[in-house]
Amino acid sequence: MGRAAAPCSGSGRIVSILTAVPCLSCKQQSVTVRRMSDQGKSSASTTASGTPAPGSDTYKGWLFKWTNYLKGYQRRWFVLSNGLLSYYRTQAEMAHTCRGTINLATAHIDTEDACNIVLSSGGRTYHLKASTEVERQRWVTALELAKAKAIRMMNNQSDDSGDEEPGSQSDRSEIQGTLKTLASKLDDLSTCNDLIAKHGAALQRSLSELETLRSPAEGGEKIKAVNERATLFRITSNAMINACRDFLDLAESHSRRWQRVLQYEREQRTHLEETIEQLAKQHNSLERAWREAPALSANVPDTPTTDTGSERPVKEEASDEDDETEYFDAMEDSPAFITVTATDPTHHRRSQSNLSGASAGHPSDWNQDDHASPSCNDLSGKELQPRKRRRTCIPDKPNYSLNLWSIMKNCIGKELSKIPMPVNFNEPLSMLQRLTEDLEYHELLDKAAKCESSLEQLCLVAAFSVSSYSTTVHRTAKPFNPLLGETYELDRLAEFGYRSLCEQVSHHPPAAAHHVISERGWTLWQEITIASKFRGKYLSIMPLGAIHLQFHASGNHYVWQKVTSTVHNIIVGKLWIDQSGDIDIVNHRTKETCQLKFSPYSYFSRDVPRKVTGVVTDCDGQSHYILSGTWDEKMESARIVQSSHGSSSSDGKQKTVYQTLSPKLLWKKYPLPENAENMYFFSSLALTLNEEEEGVCVTDSRLRPDQRLMEEGRWDEANVEKQRLEEKQRAVRRRREAEAADAQDKGCEYEGYQPVWFHKRTDPVTGESTFVYKGGYWEAKDKQDWSMCPEIF
């Protein structure tokens, strides 16, 4: 609320960080340095002798800062100003990039030996070393003086923090002064009211006595009128003072609310400052990675030898500017292992937990050094070109504005199940078609079927399970809810050797069964039930049910489940989707497992967004492969050659350090088609899913009229048709309920609705009851006999 902006706060700092412009405090420091240089009071020399005296407001010079075990101590330029110690790689960086800052008001200063200084504050620790003992003492004196001054400034500002805005205290005084003025005015009004009441009562007594006197009739009537007016005057005065008292109460309550809001804004500003600091570090890391990318493999130092001094074992904290060489990641959501590439000294630096260097792997060297079968080579694309020419575009999405009020008006007084949701929220695909999109990277399963090693096969299966989420990163619109009995087929037997069939087997709860069989050696089936929870700002979508994959030649049977999808900014803001949770893929024949972790997005995490990590282990629990990547871009694997126990993490658990070969590419996302942003961000496969085909079942999603109208851009007609189909489905459900009640009255058993192409069976592997394909669909298609199918459209 103050007019003077605090250093490094507000939107101006956000802009400065994102455009690599120094923050306000950094600018002030650089301006101070330039001003002092101009006046001849100090010099910007590179020696410690040129620094100001320890008692001055600004103290600067070179110190050695511990970074990590690879680089050890590195020379950095430190600036002490206004109770803050900041450091830079060079003096020139003071104009644009601050590498880190520590607040001395809450810092603990310690000296290890004649030349070392240890600063710790809020979980952050700086290990510093001066060139000489004299220089160390100068810095310690300057730090102690700056700390004492910062503590005094913090204590002098009552309840406010030492780094708050200068105008905040004056704003609070202004509010309190305004309240005192209002209270004073109310006292004046109360005094006036007492006088009015007193004089009004006297006036009424006088008029009453006058009324009792003998006087002409006209005089008595006038006196009565005056008496009534006096009474009204008193009532009006009381009303006035009551209104004034209410005004004061309202002002006081608003004042308390304003104070709470002010305190909240201060806390938010502090939170924002911490956030911007993290953004600055990420921005710095991205810039550094971009600069070093061309010479990544050529400029990596060899494995260092650790000194035997007593100070090294305790310095496990990596520097903020050296994130790419950090082995020990203390983030709470980090994986429970650390990887170190051990094939060659030029690759030893790369860590699997840091994906910025994972691109060193190439798809062609998957079987390098006999670590994979020859059949797992060439993961760079589809094996065959489609024989049938399929469409590559659909009509552009119309730019219809969504009137939420018109939707809300239609919802008033209606049951929740009867609320017609417009197609504005949808994309022109059904949930059955979205489920079929899991097969976009089916070639991973084709290659997995040829692998002789079950562990390598498991790596490809894990990559396939992750690839199914790559299409969701931009797809915030919801698919059409399938009608009960609706089906969808995808016949790619001629092009890619597989056939897929989906059927909506239940409406409440909504459940779909899916079956895929491939001539290239695998069969996949699943039953997915969608459970969702609306939590105000976001919507959690939890797919329930297991996915089964069996390879014909080896008999390997893999089972896994999907993770939770979260749609953020449901009420306000731009919609975005995140995937989080764990996937455990189990080979029930060999008991080998793969544990995948989808890390949820964190605003403060330094990890790559949408990160996925995993470990492939055999039946004895021994780890063989490390998987890493992102669910929207690519997955890689690295074979483990050695494992050992590392240091404990922040939560006290001991992490395992894996030495691996260079990472190899398993899967990479295909680029989106041109103009995808105007075609609902559909992939190349998604563009073909709703393409009209001859001979499909009468219940196929391609024949759904409201979905077809929406794809053609006729949304108003699509909304009318959608409402008709939903009402038709409700009528069928009411008829079935009436038949069930009638059968119950007659003592007969009512079977209820039964799917056409799937039936319920107990899975011999998991022991759960699930819908599986019972056969007959493709035979019925050859005969074009759909007499057993319900009429749903």
C-alpha atoms as one frame of an Amber mdcrd trajectory, in Angstrom:
protein
   0.000   0.000   0.000   3.038   2.278   0.414   4.226   4.414  -2.423   7.871
   3.452  -2.063   8.467   0.042  -3.586  10.593  -2.425  -1.694  13.766  -3.694
  -3.349  13.295  -6.778  -5.490   9.535  -6.958  -5.094   6.450  -6.538  -7.254
   5.847  -6.988 -10.939   8.810  -4.823 -11.867  11.131  -7.405 -10.396   9.378
 -10.196 -12.278   9.952  -8.364 -15.553  13.572  -7.671 -14.653  14.225 -11.320
 -13.829  12.581 -12.717 -16.951  14.419 -10.262 -19.241  17.791 -10.750 -17.548
  17.688  -7.150 -16.232  19.091  -6.761 -12.709  16.682  -6.436  -9.829  16.388
  -3.182  -7.924  18.828  -4.116  -5.177  21.372  -5.237  -7.759  20.896  -1.964
  -9.643  21.339   0.000  -6.448  24.542  -1.883  -5.722  25.911  -1.313  -9.214
  24.898   2.362  -9.102  26.616   2.677  -5.732  29.769   1.109  -7.139  29.756
   3.436 -10.143  29.082   6.510  -7.994  31.895   5.639  -5.607  34.181   4.999
  -8.541  33.330   8.386 -10.054  33.947  10.176  -6.811  37.228   8.373  -6.263
  36.172   6.947  -2.927  36.773   3.326  -3.937  38.004   1.354  -6.890  36.633
  -1.734  -8.575  39.934  -3.499  -8.546  40.131  -7.255  -8.403  42.175  -7.303
  -5.230  40.931  -7.243  -1.690  42.995  -4.192  -0.915  40.610  -2.063  -2.945
  37.575  -2.805  -0.801  36.086  -0.236   1.587  36.703  -0.406   5.284  34.702
  -3.038   7.210  32.753  -0.344   9.035  31.324   1.242   5.877  27.857   0.513
   4.486  29.216  -1.406   1.488  32.011  -3.967   1.603  33.083  -6.022  -1.388
  35.871  -8.238  -2.589  36.933 -11.678  -3.811  36.301 -14.845  -1.783  36.456
 -18.536  -2.619  33.058 -20.270  -2.395  32.503 -24.028  -2.146  30.410 -25.318
  -5.066  30.577 -29.122  -5.186  32.950 -32.052  -5.265  33.620 -31.666  -8.954
  34.695 -28.038  -8.900  35.592 -27.512  -5.257  36.168 -23.875  -4.257  35.513
 -21.296  -6.965  36.514 -17.619  -6.937  33.472 -15.333  -6.618  32.904 -11.586
  -6.217  31.008 -10.809  -2.976  29.171  -7.585  -2.142  27.921  -6.759   1.376
  25.305  -4.003   1.380  22.239  -3.129   3.464  22.530  -6.289   5.554  22.569
  -8.538   2.472  25.546 -10.537   1.216  25.314 -11.175  -2.545  27.791 -12.866
  -4.836  28.591 -12.912  -8.547  30.960 -14.821 -10.764  32.657 -11.612 -11.894
  32.398  -7.915 -11.119  30.783  -7.364 -14.500  27.853  -9.594 -13.473  26.782
  -7.008 -10.889  25.028  -5.212 -13.728  22.775  -8.112 -14.717  22.989 -11.422
 -12.783  23.026 -11.989  -9.031  23.998 -15.603  -8.217  22.693 -15.682  -4.654
  21.883 -13.579  -1.604  21.808 -14.294   2.116  20.171 -12.091   4.768  22.569
 -11.438   7.632  19.800 -10.444  10.060  18.935 -14.114  10.525  22.312 -15.619
   9.583  24.747 -17.500  11.781  28.415 -16.652  11.258  31.018 -19.269  12.102
  34.739 -19.676  11.449  36.161 -23.130  10.809  39.879 -22.282  10.728  42.232
 -19.414   9.964  40.813 -18.703   6.494  37.302 -20.230   6.391  33.902 -18.610
   7.025  30.580 -20.454   7.246  27.296 -18.522   6.804  23.974 -20.290   7.369
  20.438 -18.894   7.249  17.102 -20.624   6.688  18.566 -23.908   5.463  21.023
 -22.182   3.110  24.749 -22.474   3.892  27.710 -20.738   2.267  31.210 -22.175
   2.816  33.659 -19.367   2.084  37.454 -19.133   2.177  39.624 -16.008   2.189
  43.064 -15.839   0.640  44.735 -14.813   3.908  43.923 -14.807   7.587  43.956
 -10.989   7.638  41.446 -10.845   4.805  39.280 -13.424   6.595  39.252 -11.231
   9.715  38.255  -8.162   7.677  35.287 -10.033   6.238  34.235 -11.413   9.619
  34.319  -7.904  11.115  32.287  -6.493   8.230  29.755  -9.330   8.450  29.319
  -8.960  12.215  28.823  -5.195  11.933  26.332  -5.612   9.087  24.462  -8.284
  11.046  24.194  -6.074  14.152  22.962  -3.167  12.042  20.388  -5.340  10.281
  19.083  -6.672  13.601  18.729  -3.114  14.952  16.801  -2.052  11.874  14.515
  -5.079  12.202  13.825  -4.432  15.903  13.118  -0.734  15.334  10.195  -1.484
  13.038   7.838  -2.964  15.678   5.761  -5.748  14.164   6.970  -5.284  10.577
   9.869  -7.205   9.011  13.151  -5.424   8.323  12.778  -5.642   4.572   9.213
  -4.376   4.278   8.165  -1.432   2.169   9.135   1.981   3.589   5.632   3.338
   3.107   3.882   0.544   5.028   4.353   2.147   8.461   3.089   5.514   7.219
   0.069   3.793   5.666  -0.794   2.175   8.983  -0.405   5.543  10.772  -2.644
   7.157   8.184  -5.356   4.541   8.730  -5.137   4.909  12.504  -5.280   8.675
  12.190  -8.379   8.411  10.029 -10.069   6.189  12.603  -9.206   8.640  15.392
 -10.725  11.442  13.351 -13.897   9.441  12.817 -14.118   8.665  16.533 -13.672
  12.358  17.358 -16.402  13.310  14.936 -18.674  10.718  16.502 -18.053  12.221
  19.939 -19.091  15.592  18.555 -22.211  14.071  17.096 -23.014  12.361  20.403
 -22.672  15.677  22.216 -24.951  17.333  19.701 -27.423  14.518  20.084 -27.463
  14.954  23.874 -28.113  18.647  23.466 -30.827  18.038  20.904 -32.481  15.489
  23.178 -32.257  17.803  26.166 -33.568  20.841  24.329 -36.212  18.815  22.559
 -37.504  17.435  25.843 -37.617  20.957  27.304 -39.399  22.208  24.235 -41.980
  19.472  24.515 -42.545  20.213  28.205 -42.993  23.882  27.452 -45.381  23.200
  24.637 -47.334  20.724  26.781 -47.701  23.309  29.529 -48.717  25.873  26.950
 -51.285  23.446  25.594 -52.946  23.132  28.990 -53.526  26.875  29.191 -56.856
  28.262  28.262 -56.541  29.665  24.800 -58.551  29.873  21.636 -59.058  26.647
  19.719 -56.849  27.765  16.849 -53.945  28.389  19.198 -54.288  24.877  20.667
 -54.199  23.278  17.247 -51.059  25.186  16.284 -49.383  24.195  19.494 -50.203
  20.530  18.778 -48.643  20.844  15.332 -45.482  22.348  16.809 -45.377  19.545
  19.391 -45.618  16.894  16.650 -42.833  18.572  14.726 -40.643  18.623  17.813
 -41.238  14.892  18.277 -40.275  14.260  14.654 -37.168  16.353  15.178 -36.130
  14.205  18.119 -36.765  10.989  16.182 -34.736  12.322  13.286 -31.877  13.249
  15.588 -31.825   9.760  17.088 -31.812   8.252  13.611 -28.918  10.473  12.652
 -26.782   9.447  15.596 -27.615   5.773  15.076 -26.519   6.060  11.466 -23.302
   7.721  12.528 -22.622   4.972  15.079 -23.230   2.345  12.424 -20.826   4.167
  10.170 -18.122   4.085  12.804 -18.671   0.372  13.444 -18.441  -0.268   9.740
 -15.276   1.818   9.448 -13.678  -0.020  12.367 -14.534  -3.422  10.923 -13.176
  -2.373   7.537 -10.055  -1.097   9.226  -9.421  -4.481  10.789 -10.029  -6.123
   7.451  -7.653  -3.687   5.753  -4.984  -4.486   8.293  -5.416  -8.218   7.663
  -5.266  -7.640   3.920  -2.154  -5.523   4.367  -0.468  -8.223   6.424  -1.456
 -10.832   3.830   0.004  -8.702   1.043   3.275  -8.389   2.957   3.458 -12.148
   3.356   2.612 -12.611  -0.318   5.358 -10.174  -1.262   7.897 -12.138   0.759
   6.612 -15.331  -0.847   6.916 -13.699  -4.274  10.476 -12.610  -3.578  11.440
 -16.184  -2.771   9.647 -17.376  -5.890  11.386 -14.828  -8.104  14.707 -15.890
  -6.681  13.965 -19.453  -7.762  12.923 -18.185 -11.202  16.178 -16.264 -11.474
  18.138 -19.426 -10.728  16.149 -21.415 -13.273  16.606 -18.670 -15.845  20.320
 -18.673 -15.152  20.470 -22.477 -15.481  18.631 -22.352 -18.801  20.960 -19.689
 -20.138  23.997 -21.667 -19.052  22.646 -24.902 -20.520  21.961 -23.138 -23.805
  25.470 -21.704 -23.922  27.151 -24.969 -23.006  24.981 -27.297 -25.135  27.174
 -27.265 -28.285  30.270 -28.233 -26.317  28.590 -30.413 -23.726  30.590 -33.584
 -24.263  33.913 -31.849 -24.994  34.196 -29.493 -22.026  33.329 -31.847 -19.165
  36.127 -32.246 -16.626  37.504 -35.614 -15.643  36.516 -37.273 -12.411  38.195
 -35.350  -9.598  40.023 -36.806  -6.655  38.704 -35.838  -3.260  41.039 -34.088
  -0.848  41.645 -35.695   2.504  40.963 -32.547   4.501  38.434 -32.497   7.311
  36.287 -29.850   5.670  35.226 -31.655   2.463  32.955 -34.408   3.843  30.561
 -31.906   5.404  30.217 -29.714   2.303  27.611 -31.633   0.345  25.627 -28.580
  -0.639  25.966 -27.636  -4.290  26.224 -24.058  -5.397  23.225 -22.349  -6.912
  25.077 -21.616 -10.126  26.339 -25.188 -10.543  23.059 -27.103 -10.631  24.078
 -29.181 -13.643  26.821 -30.930 -11.676  24.805 -31.535  -8.536  24.650 -35.194
  -7.511  22.790 -34.875  -4.222  19.420 -33.282  -4.757  17.668 -32.430  -1.493
  14.237 -31.715  -2.956  11.473 -33.631  -1.207   9.951 -34.828  -4.460  13.256
 -36.001  -5.882  13.728 -39.689  -6.718  15.175 -41.997  -4.121  18.279 -42.586
  -6.225  21.094 -40.703  -7.923  22.731 -41.722 -11.176  26.265 -41.094 -12.390
  27.188 -41.902 -15.982  30.243 -44.149 -15.887  30.984 -45.126 -19.489  33.599
 -42.514 -20.300  35.247 -39.617 -18.434  33.726 -37.190 -20.894  30.257 -38.402
 -19.873  30.846 -38.872 -16.168  29.383 -35.515 -15.345  25.877 -36.183 -16.519
  23.270 -37.180 -13.976  20.120 -39.067 -14.862  18.137 -37.065 -12.334  18.966
 -33.912 -14.295  17.352 -34.177 -17.712  19.188 -31.252 -19.244  22.013 -33.593
 -20.205  20.006 -36.697 -20.976  19.946 -35.874 -24.662  23.428 -37.321 -25.031
  21.900 -40.696 -25.831  21.061 -41.714 -29.376  18.474 -44.216 -30.544  20.972
 -46.070 -32.655  23.214 -47.114 -29.760  20.605 -48.930 -27.671  22.486 -52.212
 -28.056  25.944 -50.751 -27.572  28.432 -53.168 -25.981  26.019 -56.096 -26.075
  23.611 -54.439 -23.670  20.557 -55.062 -25.833  19.419 -57.463 -28.467  19.863
 -56.413 -32.102  16.119 -56.431 -32.601  15.710 -53.380 -30.346  17.548 -51.035
 -32.702  16.121 -48.157 -34.741  13.570 -46.446 -32.526  13.355 -43.376 -34.675
   9.917 -43.715 -36.249   7.140 -45.829 -37.659   8.145 -48.912 -39.582   5.720
 -48.670 -42.504   4.012 -45.848 -44.258   0.204 -46.041 -44.217  -1.195 -47.659
 -47.327  -4.422 -45.695 -47.155  -4.249 -41.937 -47.479  -5.878 -40.417 -44.426
  -6.871 -36.872 -43.704  -4.359 -34.439 -42.243  -6.678 -31.659 -41.112 -10.178
 -30.903 -39.828 -12.210 -27.656 -39.920 -10.711 -24.949 -37.724 -12.205 -24.494
 -34.284 -14.798 -21.665 -34.365 -14.123 -18.662 -32.178 -17.301 -18.892 -30.120
 -17.487 -16.931 -26.875 -18.710 -18.915 -23.896 -21.552 -17.197 -22.023 -21.393
 -18.724 -18.562 -24.485 -16.830 -17.418 -26.644 -18.405 -20.104 -25.451 -21.822
 -18.960 -26.166 -21.023 -15.320 -29.678 -19.842 -16.172 -30.401 -23.196 -17.791
 -29.233 -24.969 -14.622 -31.605 -23.229 -12.220 -34.191 -25.612 -10.785 -32.942
 -28.677 -12.658 -31.423 -31.902 -11.469 -27.667 -32.144 -11.864 -27.976 -35.132
 -14.211 -30.287 -33.158 -16.493 -28.090 -30.110 -16.970 -27.196 -29.830 -20.671
 -23.484 -29.016 -20.956 -22.777 -27.257 -24.262 -20.224 -28.572 -26.726 -18.163
 -25.415 -26.078 -16.388 -27.397 -23.374 -15.754 -30.397 -25.652 -13.476 -31.478
 -28.448 -14.930 -33.409 -31.424 -13.815 -36.828 -30.138 -15.448 -39.276 -27.765
 -13.843 -40.803 -24.703 -13.589 -44.086 -26.610 -11.524 -42.378 -29.278  -9.319
 -40.728 -26.651  -8.758 -44.167 -25.141  -7.707 -45.460 -28.558  -5.118 -42.671
 -28.780  -2.992 -44.702 -26.365  -1.940 -46.680 -29.470  -0.244 -43.737 -31.172
   3.175 -45.174 -30.314   2.248 -48.814 -30.916   5.614 -49.392 -32.608   7.161
 -49.471 -29.125   5.189 -52.656 -28.482   6.154 -54.019 -31.899   9.814 -53.589
 -30.988   9.258 -54.922 -27.480   7.772 -58.103 -28.947  11.087 -58.746 -30.735
  13.297 -58.212 -27.673  14.934 -61.348 -26.308  15.628 -59.800 -22.893  12.548
 -59.364 -20.715  14.222 -56.464 -18.866  14.770 -54.557 -22.112  11.234 -55.403
 -23.078  10.035 -53.940 -19.777  11.863 -50.685 -20.547   9.955 -50.345 -23.826
   6.647 -51.211 -22.132   7.348 -48.485 -19.556   8.061 -45.976 -22.345   4.769
 -46.986 -23.990   2.859 -46.410 -20.729   4.326 -42.904 -20.496   3.759 -42.061
 -24.173  -0.022 -42.242 -23.766   0.075 -38.945 -21.820   1.995 -36.962 -24.432
  -1.197 -35.944 -26.238  -2.763 -34.412 -23.105  -0.373 -31.526 -22.482  -2.403
 -29.074 -24.615  -5.741 -30.926 -24.717  -7.753 -29.101 -22.030 -11.158 -29.670
 -23.672 -13.153 -32.682 -22.505 -14.151 -35.503 -24.885 -17.784 -36.441 -25.457
 -19.174 -38.815 -22.859 -20.035 -42.031 -24.748 -23.611 -43.244 -24.769 -24.279
 -46.651 -23.261 -23.570 -49.219 -25.969 -21.499 -46.825 -28.080 -18.490 -48.437
 -29.766 -15.384 -47.354 -31.609 -13.183 -49.428 -33.869  -9.753 -48.608 -35.241
  -8.750 -51.030 -37.951  -5.085 -50.561 -38.818  -4.453 -54.174 -39.760  -3.185
 -53.364 -43.252  -0.992 -50.436 -42.194   0.350 -51.405 -38.766  -0.911 -54.911
 -38.084  -3.396 -54.242 -35.242  -7.135 -53.895 -34.650  -8.710 -52.005 -31.760
 -12.259 -52.095 -30.366 -13.792 -50.024 -27.545 -17.293 -50.244 -26.064 -19.052
 -48.226 -23.380 -20.107 -51.034 -21.042 -21.543 -48.941 -18.195 -23.033 -45.483
 -17.856 -23.193 -45.048 -14.059 -20.355 -45.211 -13.239 -18.986 -44.543 -16.738
 -16.790 -47.443 -17.834 -15.266 -48.401 -21.160 -13.707 -51.706 -22.224 -10.878
 -51.804 -24.762  -9.286 -54.692 -26.654  -6.390 -54.581 -29.134  -4.802 -57.505
 -30.925  -1.705 -57.176 -33.125  -0.310 -59.535 -35.711   3.141 -58.431 -34.573
   3.041 -60.428 -31.392   1.058 -58.687 -28.654  -2.442 -58.212 -27.227  -3.604
 -55.342 -25.012  -6.864 -55.048 -23.075  -8.182 -52.744 -20.369 -11.315 -51.570
 -18.586 -11.214 -47.941 -17.478 -13.648 -46.323 -15.058 -13.302 -42.587 -14.541
 -13.601 -41.153 -11.030 -13.323 -37.399 -10.585 -13.211 -34.961  -7.686 -13.806
 -31.243  -8.050 -11.719 -29.363  -5.499 -12.575 -25.765  -6.313  -9.549 -24.565
  -8.245  -8.762 -27.869  -9.932 -10.359 -31.115 -11.051  -8.717 -34.468 -10.298
  -9.446 -37.280 -12.771  -8.549 -40.739 -11.483  -8.734 -43.601 -14.016  -9.591
 -46.834 -12.219  -8.838 -50.244 -13.669  -5.844 -52.219 -14.854  -4.168 -52.318
 -18.273  -3.040 -55.766 -19.440  -0.405 -56.429 -22.093   0.659 -59.901 -23.171
   3.345 -60.890 -25.694   2.539 -64.000 -27.680   6.024 -65.449 -28.121   7.366
 -65.146 -24.581   4.097 -65.205 -22.661   5.204 -62.151 -20.649   2.101 -60.614
 -19.081   2.416 -56.991 -17.921  -0.145 -55.187 -15.757  -0.209 -51.515 -14.709
  -2.616 -48.685 -13.882  -2.840 -45.067 -14.974  -1.872 -42.053 -12.868  -4.056
 -39.147 -11.761  -4.666 -36.300 -14.196  -5.305 -32.836 -12.744  -6.921 -29.944
 -14.610  -5.897 -26.661 -12.986  -7.516 -23.188 -13.091 -11.068 -24.500 -13.471
 -12.652 -21.263 -12.248 -10.197 -18.516 -13.185  -7.140 -18.485 -15.418  -5.823
 -20.530 -18.299  -6.476 -24.250 -18.064  -3.461 -26.540 -17.842  -3.044 -30.257
 -17.159  -0.594 -32.126 -14.969  -0.005 -35.833 -14.372   1.129 -37.112 -10.994
   1.445 -40.389  -9.129   3.213 -43.722  -9.455   2.931 -46.516 -12.002   4.034
 -50.017 -11.020   4.454 -52.245 -14.075   4.663 -55.925 -13.143   5.636 -58.830
 -15.380   3.570 -61.590 -13.774   5.523 -64.314 -15.534   9.021 -63.292 -14.404
   8.036 -61.061 -11.418  10.184 -58.265 -12.833   8.935 -54.753 -12.051   9.312
 -51.167 -13.165   8.433 -48.354 -10.783   7.692 -45.052 -12.507   7.222 -41.774
 -10.630   5.363 -38.854 -12.245   6.524 -35.810 -10.306   3.760 -33.222  -9.783
   4.494 -29.726 -10.991   5.948 -27.472  -8.293   6.410 -23.744  -8.693   9.546
 -23.855  -6.553  11.128 -27.058  -7.833  14.316 -26.841  -9.866  13.472 -30.084
 -11.637  12.330 -30.208 -15.225   8.509 -29.872 -15.407   6.495 -33.039 -16.148
   9.419 -35.186 -15.040   9.219 -38.990 -14.986  11.808 -41.274 -13.390  11.859
 -45.029 -12.887  13.861 -48.109 -11.980  13.637 -51.554 -13.609  14.355 -54.411
 -11.199  14.415 -58.182 -11.511  12.587 -60.734  -9.377  15.322 -60.533  -6.709
  14.990 -56.757  -6.354  18.256 -55.977  -8.125  18.107 -52.851 -10.295  19.188
 -53.113 -13.941  17.953 -49.981 -15.740  17.228 -46.354 -14.862  14.471 -44.594
 -16.807  14.128 -40.819 -17.067  12.400 -38.228 -19.184   9.172 -36.230 -19.341
   5.702 -37.469 -20.112   5.205 -34.852 -22.831   8.517 -35.164 -24.687  10.679
 -38.303 -24.428  11.900 -41.214 -22.304  15.398 -42.608 -22.030  16.989 -45.581
 -20.314  20.450 -46.213 -18.941  21.840 -49.580 -17.912  23.183 -49.802 -14.367
  26.739 -51.090 -14.050  27.274 -50.469 -10.335  25.274 -49.277  -7.335  26.294
 -47.959  -3.927  24.729 -46.147  -0.985  25.111 -42.394  -0.922  24.510 -39.795
   1.742  21.230 -39.246   3.510  18.652 -36.931   1.974  16.768 -34.140   3.710
  14.158 -36.554   5.050  16.796 -38.813   6.604  16.543 -41.596   4.024  19.686
 -42.914   2.397  19.766 -42.603  -1.375  21.241 -45.161  -3.723  23.870 -43.981
  -6.204  23.771 -45.807  -9.556  26.622 -45.754 -12.035  25.145 -46.203 -15.501
  26.059 -46.312 -19.136  25.123 -43.386 -21.345  21.333 -42.917 -21.649  19.632
 -44.312 -24.760  16.508 -42.895 -26.332  13.431 -45.111 -25.980  10.657 -42.822
 -27.143  10.268 -39.297 -28.448   7.053 -37.437 -29.140   6.074 -36.771 -32.734
   5.696 -33.074 -33.586   2.155 -31.743 -33.809   0.697 -31.109 -37.267   0.791
 -27.664 -38.775  -2.016 -25.390 -37.531  -2.643 -27.751 -34.596  -3.552 -24.843
 -32.304  -6.663 -24.222 -34.427  -7.527 -27.941 -34.589  -7.862 -28.595 -30.834
  -4.132 -29.494 -30.660  -4.886 -32.876 -32.227  -1.993 -35.161 -33.100  -1.682
 -36.763 -36.520  -3.465 -39.877 -35.241  -6.224 -37.873 -33.519  -7.017 -36.094
 -36.787  -7.882 -39.442 -38.370  -9.924 -40.935 -35.521 -13.222 -39.314 -36.496
 -12.685 -39.720 -40.239 -15.721 -41.260 -41.885 -15.307 -44.909 -42.876 -17.608
 -47.396 -44.540 -18.730 -50.604 -42.896 -18.319 -49.598 -39.264 -20.851 -50.626
 -36.625 -24.061 -48.608 -36.357 -23.044 -47.650 -32.796 -19.603 -46.331 -33.809
 -18.582 -42.902 -32.517 -17.954 -41.712 -36.066 -21.721 -41.843 -36.651 -22.587
 -39.753 -33.588 -24.443 -36.731 -35.051 -23.679 -34.097 -32.382 -19.980 -34.868
 -32.504 -19.971 -34.690 -36.310 -21.803 -31.335 -36.275 -19.310 -29.920 -33.798
 -16.362 -31.028 -35.921 -17.930 -29.224 -38.887 -18.192 -26.029 -36.823 -21.999
 -26.063 -36.467 -21.999 -25.785 -32.692 -25.548 -24.510 -32.235 -26.950 -27.489
 -34.114 -24.570 -29.768 -32.221 -25.919 -28.519 -28.886 -29.493 -29.262 -29.957
 -28.552 -32.734 -31.176 -26.539 -33.451 -28.030 -29.514 -32.609 -25.830 -31.740
 -34.879 -27.954 -29.359 -37.840 -27.616 -29.019 -37.391 -23.864 -32.778 -37.211
 -23.380 -33.186 -40.323 -25.533 -30.676 -42.149 -23.333 -32.548 -41.052 -20.183
 -35.787 -42.349 -21.629 -34.193 -45.741 -22.309 -32.835 -45.846 -18.778 -36.280
 -45.037 -17.327 -37.772 -47.815 -19.421 -35.209 -50.307 -18.105 -35.881 -49.191
 -14.541 -39.607 -49.697 -15.079 -38.982 -53.160 -16.530 -36.778 -54.038 -13.545
 -39.474 -52.894 -11.117 -42.118 -54.812 -13.036 -40.007 -57.964 -12.982 -39.421
 -57.563  -9.264 -43.169 -57.292  -8.646 -43.712 -60.496 -10.603 -40.882 -62.266
  -8.767 -38.849 -62.658 -11.948 -35.153 -61.999 -12.368 -34.271 -59.029 -14.535
 -30.934 -59.331 -16.293 -30.481 -55.639 -17.093 -28.284 -54.193 -19.788 -25.509
 -56.403 -21.137 -22.719 -55.181 -23.443 -22.721 -56.572 -26.959 -19.033 -57.329
 -27.507 -17.646 -57.684 -23.970 -18.599 -59.816 -20.985 -17.534 -59.798 -17.356
 -14.939 -62.343 -16.249 -12.547 -62.784 -13.337  -8.989 -62.073 -14.397  -6.753
 -65.063 -13.543  -3.720 -62.820 -12.908  -5.147 -60.028 -10.748  -8.229 -61.874
  -9.460 -10.419 -58.854 -10.229 -13.686 -58.891 -12.155 -13.334 -57.044 -15.454
 -14.939 -56.788 -18.883 -13.037 -58.694 -21.583 -13.633 -59.103 -25.290 -15.820
 -62.104 -26.090 -15.272 -62.002 -29.857 -17.542 -61.720 -32.868 -17.161 -58.068
 -33.797 -14.849 -58.396 -36.766 -16.825 -61.386 -38.043 -20.014 -59.318 -37.815
 -18.287 -56.520 -39.694 -17.300 -58.878 -42.499 -20.953 -59.975 -42.767 -22.279
 -56.453 -42.111 -24.696 -57.968 -39.603 -25.405 -55.433 -36.841 -28.825 -56.722
 -35.843 -27.731 -57.364 -32.257 -26.685 -53.721 -31.695 -28.980 -51.203 -29.940
 -30.189 -48.050 -31.659 -28.563 -45.261 -29.694 -28.263 -42.453 -32.252
